[in-house]
PDB file of C-alpha atoms in Angstrom:
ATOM      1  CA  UNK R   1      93.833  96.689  -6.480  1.00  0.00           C
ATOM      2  CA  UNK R   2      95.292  93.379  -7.988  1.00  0.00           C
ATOM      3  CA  UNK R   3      93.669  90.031  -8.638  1.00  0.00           C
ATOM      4  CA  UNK R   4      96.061  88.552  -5.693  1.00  0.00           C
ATOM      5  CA  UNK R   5      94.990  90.378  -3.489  1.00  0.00           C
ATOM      6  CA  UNK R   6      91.098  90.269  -4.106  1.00  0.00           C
ATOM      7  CA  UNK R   7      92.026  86.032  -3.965  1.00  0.00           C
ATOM      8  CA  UNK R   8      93.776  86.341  -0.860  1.00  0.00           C
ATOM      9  CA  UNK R   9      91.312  88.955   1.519  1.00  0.00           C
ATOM     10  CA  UNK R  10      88.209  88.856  -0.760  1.00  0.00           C
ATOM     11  CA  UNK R  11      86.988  85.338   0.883  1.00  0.00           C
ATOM     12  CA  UNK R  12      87.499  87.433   4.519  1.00  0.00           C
ATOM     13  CA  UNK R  13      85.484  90.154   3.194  1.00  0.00           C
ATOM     14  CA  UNK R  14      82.650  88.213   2.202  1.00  0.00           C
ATOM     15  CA  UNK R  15      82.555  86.423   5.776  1.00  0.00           C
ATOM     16  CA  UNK R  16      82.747  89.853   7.439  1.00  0.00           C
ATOM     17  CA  UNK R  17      80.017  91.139   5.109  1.00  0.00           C
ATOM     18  CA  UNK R  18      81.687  94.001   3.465  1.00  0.00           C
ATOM     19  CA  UNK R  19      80.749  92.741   0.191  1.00  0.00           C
ATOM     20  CA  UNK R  20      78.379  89.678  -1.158  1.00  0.00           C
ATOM     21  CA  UNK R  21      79.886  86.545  -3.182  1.00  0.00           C
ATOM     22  CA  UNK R  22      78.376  87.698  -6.184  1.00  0.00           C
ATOM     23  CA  UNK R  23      80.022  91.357  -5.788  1.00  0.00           C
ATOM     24  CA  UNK R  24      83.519  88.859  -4.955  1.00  0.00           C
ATOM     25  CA  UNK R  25      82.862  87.243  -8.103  1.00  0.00           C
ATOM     26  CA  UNK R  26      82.532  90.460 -10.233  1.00  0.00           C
ATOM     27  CA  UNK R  27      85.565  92.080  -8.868  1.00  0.00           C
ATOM     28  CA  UNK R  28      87.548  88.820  -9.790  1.00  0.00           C
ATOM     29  CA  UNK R  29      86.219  88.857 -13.130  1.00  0.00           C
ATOM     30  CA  UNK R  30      86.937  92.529 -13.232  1.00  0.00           C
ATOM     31  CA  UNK R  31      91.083  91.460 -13.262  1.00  0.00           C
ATOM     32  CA  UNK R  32      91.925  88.852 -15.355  1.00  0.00           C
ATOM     33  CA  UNK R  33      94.510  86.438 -14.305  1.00  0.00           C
ATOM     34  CA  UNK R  34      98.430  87.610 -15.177  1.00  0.00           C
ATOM     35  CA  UNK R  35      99.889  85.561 -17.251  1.00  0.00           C
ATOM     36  CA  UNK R  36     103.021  83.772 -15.455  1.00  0.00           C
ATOM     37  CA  UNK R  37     105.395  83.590 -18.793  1.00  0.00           C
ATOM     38  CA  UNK R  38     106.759  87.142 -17.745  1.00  0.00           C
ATOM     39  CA  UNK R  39     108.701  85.882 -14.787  1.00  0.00           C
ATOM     40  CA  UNK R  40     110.415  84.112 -17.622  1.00  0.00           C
ATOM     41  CA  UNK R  41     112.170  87.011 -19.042  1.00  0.00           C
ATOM     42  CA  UNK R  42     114.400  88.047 -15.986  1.00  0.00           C
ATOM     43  CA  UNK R  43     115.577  84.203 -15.840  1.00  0.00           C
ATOM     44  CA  UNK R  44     116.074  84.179 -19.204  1.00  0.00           C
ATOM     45  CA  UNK R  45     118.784  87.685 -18.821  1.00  0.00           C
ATOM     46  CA  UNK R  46     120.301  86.122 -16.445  1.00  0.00           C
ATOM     47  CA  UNK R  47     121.402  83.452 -17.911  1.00  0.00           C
ATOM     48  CA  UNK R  48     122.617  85.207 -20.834  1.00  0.00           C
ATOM     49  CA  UNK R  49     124.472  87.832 -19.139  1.00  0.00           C
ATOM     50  CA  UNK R  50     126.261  84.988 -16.823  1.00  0.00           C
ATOM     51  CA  UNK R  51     126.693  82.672 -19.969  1.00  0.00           C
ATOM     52  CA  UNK R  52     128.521  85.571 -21.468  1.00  0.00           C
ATOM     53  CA  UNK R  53     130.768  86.553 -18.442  1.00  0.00           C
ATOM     54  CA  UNK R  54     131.385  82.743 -18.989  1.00  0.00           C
ATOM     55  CA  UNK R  55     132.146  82.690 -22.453  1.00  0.00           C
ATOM     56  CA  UNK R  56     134.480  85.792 -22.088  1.00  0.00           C
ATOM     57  CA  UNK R  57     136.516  84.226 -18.952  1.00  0.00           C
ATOM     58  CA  UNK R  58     137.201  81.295 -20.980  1.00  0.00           C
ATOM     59  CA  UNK R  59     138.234  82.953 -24.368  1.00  0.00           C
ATOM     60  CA  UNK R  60     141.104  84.634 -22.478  1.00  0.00           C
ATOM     61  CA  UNK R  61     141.629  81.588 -19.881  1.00  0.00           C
ATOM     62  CA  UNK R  62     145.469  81.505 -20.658  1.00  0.00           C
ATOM     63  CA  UNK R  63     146.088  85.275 -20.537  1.00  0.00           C
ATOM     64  CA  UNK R  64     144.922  85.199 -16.846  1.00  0.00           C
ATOM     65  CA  UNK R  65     147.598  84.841 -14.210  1.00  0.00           C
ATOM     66  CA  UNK R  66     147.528  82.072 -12.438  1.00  0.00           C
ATOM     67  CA  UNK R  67     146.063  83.873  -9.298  1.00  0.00           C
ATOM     68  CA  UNK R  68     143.790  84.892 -10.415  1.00  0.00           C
ATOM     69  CA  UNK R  69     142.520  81.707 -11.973  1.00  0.00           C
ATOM     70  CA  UNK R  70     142.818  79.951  -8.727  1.00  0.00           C
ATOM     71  CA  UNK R  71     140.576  83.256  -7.321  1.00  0.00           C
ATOM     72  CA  UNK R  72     137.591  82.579  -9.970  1.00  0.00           C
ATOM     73  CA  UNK R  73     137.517  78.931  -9.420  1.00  0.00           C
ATOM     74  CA  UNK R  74     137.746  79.293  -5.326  1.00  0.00           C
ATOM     75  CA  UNK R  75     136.164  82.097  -5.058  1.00  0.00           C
ATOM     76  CA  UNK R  76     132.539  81.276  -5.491  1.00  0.00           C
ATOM     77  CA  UNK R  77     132.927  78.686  -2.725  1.00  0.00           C
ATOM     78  CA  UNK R  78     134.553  80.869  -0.201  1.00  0.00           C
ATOM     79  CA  UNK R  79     131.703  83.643  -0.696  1.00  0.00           C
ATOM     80  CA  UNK R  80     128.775  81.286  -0.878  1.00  0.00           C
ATOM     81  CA  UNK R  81     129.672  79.295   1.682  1.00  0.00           C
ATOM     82  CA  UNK R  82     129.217  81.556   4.342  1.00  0.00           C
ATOM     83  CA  UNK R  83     125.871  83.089   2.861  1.00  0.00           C
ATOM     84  CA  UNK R  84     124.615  79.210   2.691  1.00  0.00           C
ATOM     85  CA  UNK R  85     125.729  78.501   6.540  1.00  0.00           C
ATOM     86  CA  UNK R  86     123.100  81.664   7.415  1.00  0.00           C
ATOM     87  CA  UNK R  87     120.476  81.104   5.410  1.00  0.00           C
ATOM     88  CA  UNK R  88     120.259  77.147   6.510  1.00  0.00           C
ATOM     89  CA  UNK R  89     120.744  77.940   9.632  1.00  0.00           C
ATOM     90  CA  UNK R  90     117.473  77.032  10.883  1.00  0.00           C
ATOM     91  CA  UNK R  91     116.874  73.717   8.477  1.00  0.00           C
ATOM     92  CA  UNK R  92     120.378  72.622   9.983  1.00  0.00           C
ATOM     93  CA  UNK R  93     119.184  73.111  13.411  1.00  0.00           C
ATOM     94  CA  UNK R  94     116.155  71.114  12.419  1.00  0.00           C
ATOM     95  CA  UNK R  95     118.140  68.194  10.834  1.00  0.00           C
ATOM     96  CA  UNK R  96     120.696  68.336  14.235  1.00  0.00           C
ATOM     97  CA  UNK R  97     117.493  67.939  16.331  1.00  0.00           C
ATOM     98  CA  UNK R  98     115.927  64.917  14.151  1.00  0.00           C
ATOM     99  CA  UNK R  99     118.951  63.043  14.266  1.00  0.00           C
ATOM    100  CA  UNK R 100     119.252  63.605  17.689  1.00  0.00           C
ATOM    101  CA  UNK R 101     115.878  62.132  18.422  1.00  0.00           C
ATOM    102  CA  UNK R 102     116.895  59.177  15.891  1.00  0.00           C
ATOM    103  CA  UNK R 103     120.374  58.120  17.503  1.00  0.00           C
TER     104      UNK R 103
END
């Protein structure tokens, strides 16, 4: 069992009756709160790994042929910008609707 979740569905099973607020309050005691500085350390790798893919792109910048320079600098646009147009589908739709309403 995790702190979250006795934060989450411990309030419903106090209303239901399946435990008192005093047994709610010992089970949260029970789990200490996780401390939020670990979700640091992934970020953290990632940048370093893409700061060194960086740094090793542009140390041999004039050894790469020309096509493929053009490919690394287009590239991320062409593959994001399809992944953006489905993911914001829905807050596009949204926006299309509001300014329809506005005009």
């Amino acid at each position: 069992m995790s702190r979250k979740l006795l934060e989450t569905d411990g309030p419903d099973w106090v209303k239901k009756g399946i435990i008192s607020p005093e047994q709610h309050r010992q089970l949260l005691e029970l789990y200490p709160e996780d401390a939020r500085a670990i979700g640091l350390l992934p970020l953290l790798g990632s940048l370093l790994v893409g700061l060194s893919a960086l740094s090793l792109v542009a140390a041999n910048w004039q050894g790469l042929p020309e096509w493929l320079r053009i490919g690394l600098l287009l590239g991320p646009f062409w593959a994001l910008t399809p992944a953006v147009s489905f993911f914001c589908a829905a807050a596009i739709a949204r926006w299309e609707l509001a300014w329809l309403a506005w005009a």
